[in-house]
Coordinates of C-alpha atoms and ligand atoms in Angstrom, one line a residue:
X99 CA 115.0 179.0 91.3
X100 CA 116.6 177.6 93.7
X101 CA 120.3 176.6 95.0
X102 CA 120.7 172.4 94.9
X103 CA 123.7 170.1 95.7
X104 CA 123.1 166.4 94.3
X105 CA 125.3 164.0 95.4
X106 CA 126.4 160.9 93.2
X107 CA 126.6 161.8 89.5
X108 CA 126.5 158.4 88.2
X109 CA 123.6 157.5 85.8
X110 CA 121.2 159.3 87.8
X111 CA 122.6 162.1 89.5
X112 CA 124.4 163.4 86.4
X113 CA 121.0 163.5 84.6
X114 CA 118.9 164.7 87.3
X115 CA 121.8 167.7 87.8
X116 CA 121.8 168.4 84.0
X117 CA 118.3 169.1 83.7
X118 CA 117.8 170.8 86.9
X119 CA 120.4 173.4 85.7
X120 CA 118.3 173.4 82.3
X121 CA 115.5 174.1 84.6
X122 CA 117.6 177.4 85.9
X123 CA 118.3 176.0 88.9
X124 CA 122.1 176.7 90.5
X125 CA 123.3 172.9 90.8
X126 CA 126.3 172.1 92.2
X127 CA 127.0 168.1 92.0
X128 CA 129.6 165.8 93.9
X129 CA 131.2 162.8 93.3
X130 CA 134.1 161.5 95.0
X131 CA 135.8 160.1 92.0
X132 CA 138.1 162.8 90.7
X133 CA 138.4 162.1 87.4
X134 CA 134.5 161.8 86.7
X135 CA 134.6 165.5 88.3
X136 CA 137.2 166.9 85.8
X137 CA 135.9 165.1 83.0
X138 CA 132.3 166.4 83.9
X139 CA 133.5 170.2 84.2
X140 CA 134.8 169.6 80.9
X141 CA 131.1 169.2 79.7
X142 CA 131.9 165.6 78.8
X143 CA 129.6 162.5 80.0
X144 CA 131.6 159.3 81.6
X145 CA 128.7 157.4 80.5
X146 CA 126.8 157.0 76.9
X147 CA 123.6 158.3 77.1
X148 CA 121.3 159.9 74.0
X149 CA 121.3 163.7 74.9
X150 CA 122.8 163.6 77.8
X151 CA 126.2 165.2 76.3
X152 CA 124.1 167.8 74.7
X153 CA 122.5 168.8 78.7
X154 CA 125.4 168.7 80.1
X155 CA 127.5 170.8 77.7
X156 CA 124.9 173.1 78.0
X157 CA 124.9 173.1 81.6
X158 CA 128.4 173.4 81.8
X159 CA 128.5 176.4 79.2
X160 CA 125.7 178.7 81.0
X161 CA 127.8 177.7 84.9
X162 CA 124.4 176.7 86.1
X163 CA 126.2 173.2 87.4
X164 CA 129.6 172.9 88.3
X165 CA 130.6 169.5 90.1
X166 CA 133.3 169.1 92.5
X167 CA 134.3 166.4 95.2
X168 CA 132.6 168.0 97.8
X169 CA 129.0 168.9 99.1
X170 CA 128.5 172.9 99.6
X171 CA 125.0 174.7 101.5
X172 CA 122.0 174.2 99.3
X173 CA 118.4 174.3 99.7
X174 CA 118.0 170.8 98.2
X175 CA 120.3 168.2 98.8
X176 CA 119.3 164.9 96.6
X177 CA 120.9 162.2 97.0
X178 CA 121.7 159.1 94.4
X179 CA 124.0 157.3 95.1
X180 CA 125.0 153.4 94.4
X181 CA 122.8 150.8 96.4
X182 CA 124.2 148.0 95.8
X183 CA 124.2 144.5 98.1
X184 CA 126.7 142.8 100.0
X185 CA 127.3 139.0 100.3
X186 CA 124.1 137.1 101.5
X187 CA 122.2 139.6 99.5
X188 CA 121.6 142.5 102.0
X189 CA 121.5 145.9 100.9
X190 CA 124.8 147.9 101.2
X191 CA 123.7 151.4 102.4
X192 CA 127.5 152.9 102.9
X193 CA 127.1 154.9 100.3
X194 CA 123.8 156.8 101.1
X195 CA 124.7 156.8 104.8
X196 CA 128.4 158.7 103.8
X197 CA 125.9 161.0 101.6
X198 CA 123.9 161.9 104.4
X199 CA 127.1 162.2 107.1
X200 CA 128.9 164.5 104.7
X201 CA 125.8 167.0 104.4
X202 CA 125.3 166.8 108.1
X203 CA 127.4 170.1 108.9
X204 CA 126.1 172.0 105.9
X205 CA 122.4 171.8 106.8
X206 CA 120.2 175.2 107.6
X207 CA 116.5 175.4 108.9
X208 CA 114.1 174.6 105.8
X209 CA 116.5 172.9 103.8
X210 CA 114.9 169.6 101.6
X211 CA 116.9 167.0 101.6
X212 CA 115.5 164.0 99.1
X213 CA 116.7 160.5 98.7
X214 CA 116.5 159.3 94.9
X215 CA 118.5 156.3 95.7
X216 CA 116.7 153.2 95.6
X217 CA 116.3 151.9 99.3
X218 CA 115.0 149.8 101.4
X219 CA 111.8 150.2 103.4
X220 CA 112.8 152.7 106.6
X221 CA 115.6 154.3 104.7
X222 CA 114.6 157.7 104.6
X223 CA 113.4 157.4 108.5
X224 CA 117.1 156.2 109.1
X225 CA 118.4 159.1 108.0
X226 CA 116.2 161.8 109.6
X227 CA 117.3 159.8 112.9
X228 CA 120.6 159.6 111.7
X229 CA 121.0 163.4 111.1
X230 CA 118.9 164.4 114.0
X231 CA 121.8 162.8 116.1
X232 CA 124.8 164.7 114.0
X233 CA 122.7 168.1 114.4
X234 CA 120.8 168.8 117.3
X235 CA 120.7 172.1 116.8
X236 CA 118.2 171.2 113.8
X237 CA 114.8 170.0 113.6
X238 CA 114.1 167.0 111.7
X239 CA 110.5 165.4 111.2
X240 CA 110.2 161.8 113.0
X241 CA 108.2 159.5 111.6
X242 CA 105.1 160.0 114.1
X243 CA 105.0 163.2 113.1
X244 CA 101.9 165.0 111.5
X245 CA 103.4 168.0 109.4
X246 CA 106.6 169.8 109.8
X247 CA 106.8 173.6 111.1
X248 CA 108.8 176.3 108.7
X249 CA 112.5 175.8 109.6
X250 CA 112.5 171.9 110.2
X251 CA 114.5 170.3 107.9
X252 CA 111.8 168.2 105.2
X253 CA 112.7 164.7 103.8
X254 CA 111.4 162.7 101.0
X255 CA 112.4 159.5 98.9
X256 CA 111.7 160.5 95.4
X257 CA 112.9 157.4 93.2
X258 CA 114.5 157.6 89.9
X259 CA 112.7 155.9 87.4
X260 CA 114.5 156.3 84.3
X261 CA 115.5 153.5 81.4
X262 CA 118.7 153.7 80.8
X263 CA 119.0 154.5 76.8
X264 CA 116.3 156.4 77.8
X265 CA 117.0 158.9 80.4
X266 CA 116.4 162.0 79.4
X267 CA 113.3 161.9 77.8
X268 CA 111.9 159.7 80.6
X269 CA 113.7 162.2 83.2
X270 CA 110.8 165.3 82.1
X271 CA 108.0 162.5 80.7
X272 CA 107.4 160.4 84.0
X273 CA 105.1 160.4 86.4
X274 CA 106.9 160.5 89.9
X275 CA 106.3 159.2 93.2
X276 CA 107.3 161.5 96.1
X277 CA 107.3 160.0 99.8
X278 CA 107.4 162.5 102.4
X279 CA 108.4 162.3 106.1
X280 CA 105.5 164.5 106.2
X281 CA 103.1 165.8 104.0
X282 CA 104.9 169.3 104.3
X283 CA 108.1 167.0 103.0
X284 CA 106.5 165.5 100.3
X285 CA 105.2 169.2 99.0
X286 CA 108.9 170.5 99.5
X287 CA 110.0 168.1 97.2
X288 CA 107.4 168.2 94.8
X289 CA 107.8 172.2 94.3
X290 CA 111.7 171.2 92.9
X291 CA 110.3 168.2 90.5
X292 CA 107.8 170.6 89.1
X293 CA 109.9 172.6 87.6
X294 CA 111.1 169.8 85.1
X295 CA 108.7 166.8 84.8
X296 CA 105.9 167.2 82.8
X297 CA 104.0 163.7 83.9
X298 CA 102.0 163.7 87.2
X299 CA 103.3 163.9 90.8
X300 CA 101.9 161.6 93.2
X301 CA 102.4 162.2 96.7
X302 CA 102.6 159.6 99.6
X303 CA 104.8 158.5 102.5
X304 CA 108.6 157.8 102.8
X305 CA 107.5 154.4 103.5
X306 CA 105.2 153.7 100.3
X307 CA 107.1 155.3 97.9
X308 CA 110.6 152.9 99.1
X309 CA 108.6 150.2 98.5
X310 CA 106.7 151.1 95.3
X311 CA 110.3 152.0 93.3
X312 CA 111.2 148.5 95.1
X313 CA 108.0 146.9 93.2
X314 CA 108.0 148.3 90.2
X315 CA 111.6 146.4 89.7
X316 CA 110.4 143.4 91.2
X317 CA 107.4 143.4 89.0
X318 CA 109.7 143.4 86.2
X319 CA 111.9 140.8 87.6
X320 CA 109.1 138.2 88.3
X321 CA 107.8 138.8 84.6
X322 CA 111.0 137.8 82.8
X323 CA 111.5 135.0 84.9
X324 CA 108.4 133.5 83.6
X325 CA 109.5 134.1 79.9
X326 CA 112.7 132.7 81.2
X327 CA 111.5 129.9 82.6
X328 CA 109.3 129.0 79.2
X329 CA 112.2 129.1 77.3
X330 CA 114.0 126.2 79.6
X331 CA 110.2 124.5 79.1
X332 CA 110.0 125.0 75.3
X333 CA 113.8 123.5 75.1
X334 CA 113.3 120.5 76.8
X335 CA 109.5 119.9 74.6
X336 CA 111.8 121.3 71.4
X337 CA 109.4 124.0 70.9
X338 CA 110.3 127.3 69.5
X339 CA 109.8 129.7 72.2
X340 CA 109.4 133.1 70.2
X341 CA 106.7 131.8 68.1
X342 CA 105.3 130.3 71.1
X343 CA 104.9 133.6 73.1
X344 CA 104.3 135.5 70.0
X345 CA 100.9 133.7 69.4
X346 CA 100.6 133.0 73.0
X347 CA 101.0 137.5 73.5
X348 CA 98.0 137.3 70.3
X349 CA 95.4 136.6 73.3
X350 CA 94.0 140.1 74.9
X351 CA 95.2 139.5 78.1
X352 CA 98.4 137.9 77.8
X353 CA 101.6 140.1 77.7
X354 CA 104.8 137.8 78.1
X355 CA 108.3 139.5 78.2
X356 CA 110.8 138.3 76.4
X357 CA 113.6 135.4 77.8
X358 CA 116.9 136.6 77.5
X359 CA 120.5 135.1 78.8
X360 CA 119.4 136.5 82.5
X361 CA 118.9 139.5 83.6
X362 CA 121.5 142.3 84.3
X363 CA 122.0 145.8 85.1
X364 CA 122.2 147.6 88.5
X365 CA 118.3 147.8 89.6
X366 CA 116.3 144.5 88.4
X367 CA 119.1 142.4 89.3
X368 CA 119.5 143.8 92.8
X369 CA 116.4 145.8 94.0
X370 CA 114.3 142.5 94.4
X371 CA 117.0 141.4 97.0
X372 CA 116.2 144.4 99.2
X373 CA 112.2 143.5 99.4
X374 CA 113.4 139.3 100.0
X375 CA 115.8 140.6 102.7
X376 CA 113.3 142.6 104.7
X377 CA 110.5 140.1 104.5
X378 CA 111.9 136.4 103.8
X379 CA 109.4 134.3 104.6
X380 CA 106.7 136.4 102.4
X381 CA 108.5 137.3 99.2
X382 CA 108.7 133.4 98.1
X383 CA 108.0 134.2 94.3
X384 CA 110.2 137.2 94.2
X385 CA 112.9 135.2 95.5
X386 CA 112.3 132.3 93.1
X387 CA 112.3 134.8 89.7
X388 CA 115.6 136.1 91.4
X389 CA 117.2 132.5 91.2
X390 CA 115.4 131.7 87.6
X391 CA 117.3 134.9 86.3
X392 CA 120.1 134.4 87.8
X393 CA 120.3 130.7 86.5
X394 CA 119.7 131.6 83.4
X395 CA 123.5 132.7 82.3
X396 CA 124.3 129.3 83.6
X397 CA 121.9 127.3 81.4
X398 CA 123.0 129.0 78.3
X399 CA 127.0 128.9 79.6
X400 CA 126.2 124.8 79.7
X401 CA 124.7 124.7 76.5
X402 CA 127.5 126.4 75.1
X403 CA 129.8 123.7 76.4
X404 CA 127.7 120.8 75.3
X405 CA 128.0 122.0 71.7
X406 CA 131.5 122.1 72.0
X407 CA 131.4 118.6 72.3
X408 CA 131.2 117.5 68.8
X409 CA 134.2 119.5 67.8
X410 CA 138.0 120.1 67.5
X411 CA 139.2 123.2 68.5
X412 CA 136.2 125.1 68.2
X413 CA 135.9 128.8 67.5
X414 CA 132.8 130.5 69.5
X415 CA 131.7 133.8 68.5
X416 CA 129.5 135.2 70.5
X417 CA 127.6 138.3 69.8
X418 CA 126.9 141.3 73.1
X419 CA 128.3 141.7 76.4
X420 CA 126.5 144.9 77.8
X421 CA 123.6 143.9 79.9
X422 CA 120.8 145.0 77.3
X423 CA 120.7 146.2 74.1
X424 CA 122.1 149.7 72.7
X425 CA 123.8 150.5 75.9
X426 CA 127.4 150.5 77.0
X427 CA 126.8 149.2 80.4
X428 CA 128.3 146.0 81.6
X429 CA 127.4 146.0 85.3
X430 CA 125.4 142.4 86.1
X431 CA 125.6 141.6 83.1
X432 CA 124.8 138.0 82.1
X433 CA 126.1 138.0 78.5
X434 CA 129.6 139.3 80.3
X435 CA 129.0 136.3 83.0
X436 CA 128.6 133.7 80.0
X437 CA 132.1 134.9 78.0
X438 CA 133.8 135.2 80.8
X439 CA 132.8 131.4 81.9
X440 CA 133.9 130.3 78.9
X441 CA 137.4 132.2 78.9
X442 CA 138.1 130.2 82.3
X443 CA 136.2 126.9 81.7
X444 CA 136.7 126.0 78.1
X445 CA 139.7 125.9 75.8
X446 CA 137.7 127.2 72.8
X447 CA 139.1 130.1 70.7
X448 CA 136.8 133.2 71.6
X449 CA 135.4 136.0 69.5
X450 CA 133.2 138.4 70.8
X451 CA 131.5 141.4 69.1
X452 CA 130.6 144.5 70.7
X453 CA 129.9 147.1 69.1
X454 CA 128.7 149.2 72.1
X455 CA 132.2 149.2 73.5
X456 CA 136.3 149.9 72.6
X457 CA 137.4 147.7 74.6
X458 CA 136.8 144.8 76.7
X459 CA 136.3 145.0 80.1
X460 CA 139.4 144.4 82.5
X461 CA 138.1 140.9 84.2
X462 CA 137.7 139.4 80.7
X463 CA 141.0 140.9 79.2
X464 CA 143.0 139.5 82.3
X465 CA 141.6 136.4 81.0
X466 CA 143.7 136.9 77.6
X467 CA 141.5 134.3 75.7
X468 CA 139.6 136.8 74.0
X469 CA 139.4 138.8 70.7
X470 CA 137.3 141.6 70.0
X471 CA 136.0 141.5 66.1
X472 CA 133.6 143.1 64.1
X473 CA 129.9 141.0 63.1
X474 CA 131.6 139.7 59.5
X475 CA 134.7 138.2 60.7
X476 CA 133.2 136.5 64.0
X477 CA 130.9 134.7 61.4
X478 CA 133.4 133.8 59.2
X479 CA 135.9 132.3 61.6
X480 CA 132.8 131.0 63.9
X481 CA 131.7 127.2 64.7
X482 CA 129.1 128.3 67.2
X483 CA 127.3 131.9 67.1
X484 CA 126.0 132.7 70.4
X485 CA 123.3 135.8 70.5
X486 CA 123.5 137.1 73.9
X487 CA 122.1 140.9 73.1
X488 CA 119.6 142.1 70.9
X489 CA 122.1 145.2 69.2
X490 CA 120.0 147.3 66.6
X491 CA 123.3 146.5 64.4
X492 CA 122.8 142.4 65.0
X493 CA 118.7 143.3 64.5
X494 CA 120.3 143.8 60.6
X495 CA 121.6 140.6 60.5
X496 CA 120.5 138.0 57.8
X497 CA 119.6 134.7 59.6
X498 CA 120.6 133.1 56.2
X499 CA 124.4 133.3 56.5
X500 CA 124.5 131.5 59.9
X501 CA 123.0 128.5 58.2
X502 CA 126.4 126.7 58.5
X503 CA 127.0 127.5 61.5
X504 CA 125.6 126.3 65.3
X505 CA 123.5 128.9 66.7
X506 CA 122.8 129.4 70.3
X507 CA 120.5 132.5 69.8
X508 CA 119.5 133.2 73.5
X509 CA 117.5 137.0 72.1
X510 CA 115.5 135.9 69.2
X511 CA 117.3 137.4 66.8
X512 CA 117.5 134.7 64.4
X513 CA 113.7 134.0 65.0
X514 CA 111.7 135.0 61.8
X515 CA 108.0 134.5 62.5
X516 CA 107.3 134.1 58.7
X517 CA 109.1 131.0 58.4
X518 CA 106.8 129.7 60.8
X519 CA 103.9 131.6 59.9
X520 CA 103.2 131.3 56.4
X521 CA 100.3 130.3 55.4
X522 CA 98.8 131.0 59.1
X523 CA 97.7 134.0 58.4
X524 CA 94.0 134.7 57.7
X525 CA 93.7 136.0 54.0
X526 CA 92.9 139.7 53.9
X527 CA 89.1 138.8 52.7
X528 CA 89.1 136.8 55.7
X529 CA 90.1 139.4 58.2
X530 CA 87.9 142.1 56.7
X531 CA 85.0 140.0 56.9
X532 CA 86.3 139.1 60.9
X533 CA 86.2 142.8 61.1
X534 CA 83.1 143.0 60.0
X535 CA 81.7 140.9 62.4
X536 CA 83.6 142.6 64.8
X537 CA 81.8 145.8 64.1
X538 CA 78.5 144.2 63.6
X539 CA 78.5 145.8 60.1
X540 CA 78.2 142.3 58.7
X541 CA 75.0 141.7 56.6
Ligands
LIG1012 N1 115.1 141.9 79.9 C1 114.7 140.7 79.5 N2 113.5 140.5 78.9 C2 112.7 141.6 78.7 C3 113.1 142.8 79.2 C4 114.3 143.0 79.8 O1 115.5 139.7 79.6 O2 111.6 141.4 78.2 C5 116.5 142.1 80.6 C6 117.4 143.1 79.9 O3 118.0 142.5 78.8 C7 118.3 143.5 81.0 C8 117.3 143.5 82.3 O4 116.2 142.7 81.9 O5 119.3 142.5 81.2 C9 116.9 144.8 82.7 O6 116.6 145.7 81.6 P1 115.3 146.6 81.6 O7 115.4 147.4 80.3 O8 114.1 145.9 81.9 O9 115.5 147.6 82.9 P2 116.8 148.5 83.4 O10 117.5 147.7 84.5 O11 117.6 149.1 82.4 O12 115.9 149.7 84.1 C10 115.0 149.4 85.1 C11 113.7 150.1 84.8 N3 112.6 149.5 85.7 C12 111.4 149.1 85.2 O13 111.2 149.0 84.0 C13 110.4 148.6 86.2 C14 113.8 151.6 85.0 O14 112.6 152.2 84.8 C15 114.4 151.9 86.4 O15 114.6 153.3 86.5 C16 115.7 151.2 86.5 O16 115.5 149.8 86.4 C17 116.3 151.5 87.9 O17 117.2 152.3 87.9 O18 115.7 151.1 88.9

């Protein structure tokens, strides 16, 4: 077992330092934000996450983590912190950089340090360099390097992976992808993961495994922009779009995500920026899904307006705010983006319904122009119903009582394929004897 600081405990330090101390491990976690300390040696979560409260409390109870607001000595140092961007798009790295400054004094021969944070390409290389400088005492691998001595100082970029709403389980079930410095780095870090992830452990080099984490988002990005842009495609040919991809997802090699308002969150929204900023002139279609998704919240924000047209003082309910379903997060979020356009650019009374949230968040109550209700009495005061995320408490909701009403439903969740469907459907003597065929069992 072994002695490990994390720094950051956000949505993916505080995990990762929970089920390390589940592990056994000695964790001690830093954040610089007081109040997320306290409230974490309290054994209480400053985030909603399934079983993360239970981990923690546990944690907490058996002092195998304590967090406080600064780093101490450990054998691991992981880092994951915030990587946000700055104007233009460019990744801000002040965050990992203050990380890696503040662990600077504390470091000993054979200590691992391993960067979780998602990064751009040469990140990890930065801050061996980096550190090298702040302790020359020390030896850290260099990129030419071959292996790494006992007593150097190992690095590795181990990217989270983890779905939020998902966390936990994903934390132990995942396969990982460790980059090493060296190959001596990526087997330091790898001998810390095994002791909690029950998936596979692939290792590589810093350098592959930045930009794998930064694919895998981009991946994701570029697919919803192409469900995206069908559903601008299928409004303008007034086709419905679910049905559309649902028959369209019936072929064996078709798979088409679902369109949404945009795309939010801290990672798809903002990791495909970091692969367009290092390479411009190459990452032309991850560039363009960026602007499809990010137009998106516009599109539906206008269509909104233009069916305020046709009334007098018209009440807009709209349904979400987080930036996907089941979660509390707001960060990027487009659903947020859309109310709060209409709070400054409309004069319509606003309702919104949240049920992942108290309150609403400061920017859109500084606007003052807008109520929080429950999912009845938004419909009953409602002109326009606008679905902006798929809740499991609006998945309950019958489509019939919103006949009356305008719907903007931006997640499908008015879309009822039998309505469209009946009578489509083979009859079951039908299938069985496709089946059959299928099988070659057919006389
Ligand atoms: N969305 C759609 N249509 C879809 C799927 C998602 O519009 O068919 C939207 C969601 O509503 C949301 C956004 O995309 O606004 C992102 O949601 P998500 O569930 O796809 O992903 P995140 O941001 O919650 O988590 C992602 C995950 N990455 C991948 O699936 C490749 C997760 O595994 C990463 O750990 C996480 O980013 C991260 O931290 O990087």
């Amino acid at each position: 077992m072994s002695k490990i600081c994390v720094l950051g405990l956000g949505y993916i330090g505080l995990p990762t330092a929970s089920m390390l101390a589940s592990a056994g491990h000695e964790v001690v976690g830093c954040d610089i934000n007081a109040a997320i300390v306290a409230s974490i040696n309290s054994g209480k979560s400053h985030f909603d996450e399934p079983d993360l409260e239970m981990l923690l409390a546990a944690a907490i109870k058996t002092e195998r983590l304590r967090a406080q607001s600064t780093p101490s000595e450990a054998d691991y140092f992981i880092i994951a912190v915030p990587t946000p961007f700055m104007d233009g798009k460019r990744p801000d790295m002040q965050f990992v950089e203050a990380s890696a400054r503040s662990i600077a004094p504390l470091l000993r021969p054979g200590d691992t340090i391993i960067l979780e944070s998602t990064s751009p390409v040469g990140t990890t290389e930065r801050i061996a360099a980096m550190l090298a400088g702040a302790r020359p005492d020390l030896h850290f691998p260099r990129h030419t390097d071959e292996t790494s001595p006992p007593g150097h100082v190992r690095l590795a970029h181990c990217p989270e992976r983890i779905l939020p709403g998902n966390m936990v389980r994903e934390l132990v079930t995942n396969d990982r992808v460790i980059g090493g410095m060296t190959e001596a780095c990526a087997e330091a870090a790898a001998k810390l993961y095994a002791t909690f992830v029950r998936g596979d452990v692939f290792l590589t080099d810093c350098r592959t495994a930045e930009f794998v984490k930064l694919v895998e988002n981009s991946y994701r990005d570029v697919n919803i922009a192409f469900a995206n842009e069908l559903s601008l495609i299928a409004d303008r040919l007034d086709i419905d779009i679910w049905h559309a991809i649902e028959l369209a997802n019936k072929h064996p090699r078709v798979s088409i995500l679902s369109p949404g308002p945009g795309v939010g969150g801290h990672c798809i929204a903002v990791d495909p920026w970091f692969v367009v900023d290092s390479a411009p002139d190459e990452s032309r279609l991850i560039r363009t899904a960026r602007e499809i998704n990010d137009g998106k919240a516009r599109y539906v924000f206008e269509r909104i307006a233009k069916s305020m047209h046709r009334l007098r003082n018209p009440v807009v309910a709209c349904y979400g705010l987080t930036y996907k379903p089941d979660v509390d997060d707001t960060r990027e979020s487009p659903a947020l983006e859309i109310v709060q356009h209409l709070a400054e650019k409309t004069d319509a009374r606003l309702l919104v319904c949240e049920p992942n949230l108290e309150a609403l968040p400061p920017g859109l109550a500084a606007t003052g122009r807008v109520e929080l209700c429950d999912i009845d009495a938004a419909r009953i005061a409602a002109d326009i119903v606008v679905f902006l995320v798929a809740h499991r408490q609006f998945r309950k909701i019958n489509p019939n009582q919103f006949l009356s009403k305008i719907v903007i439903d931006t997640v499908g969740l008015m879309h009822s394929p039998q309505r469209f469907a009946a009578g489509m459907t083979p009859s079951r003597p039908a299938r069985m004897a496709d089946e059959a065929i299928l099988k070659g069992t057919q006389t």
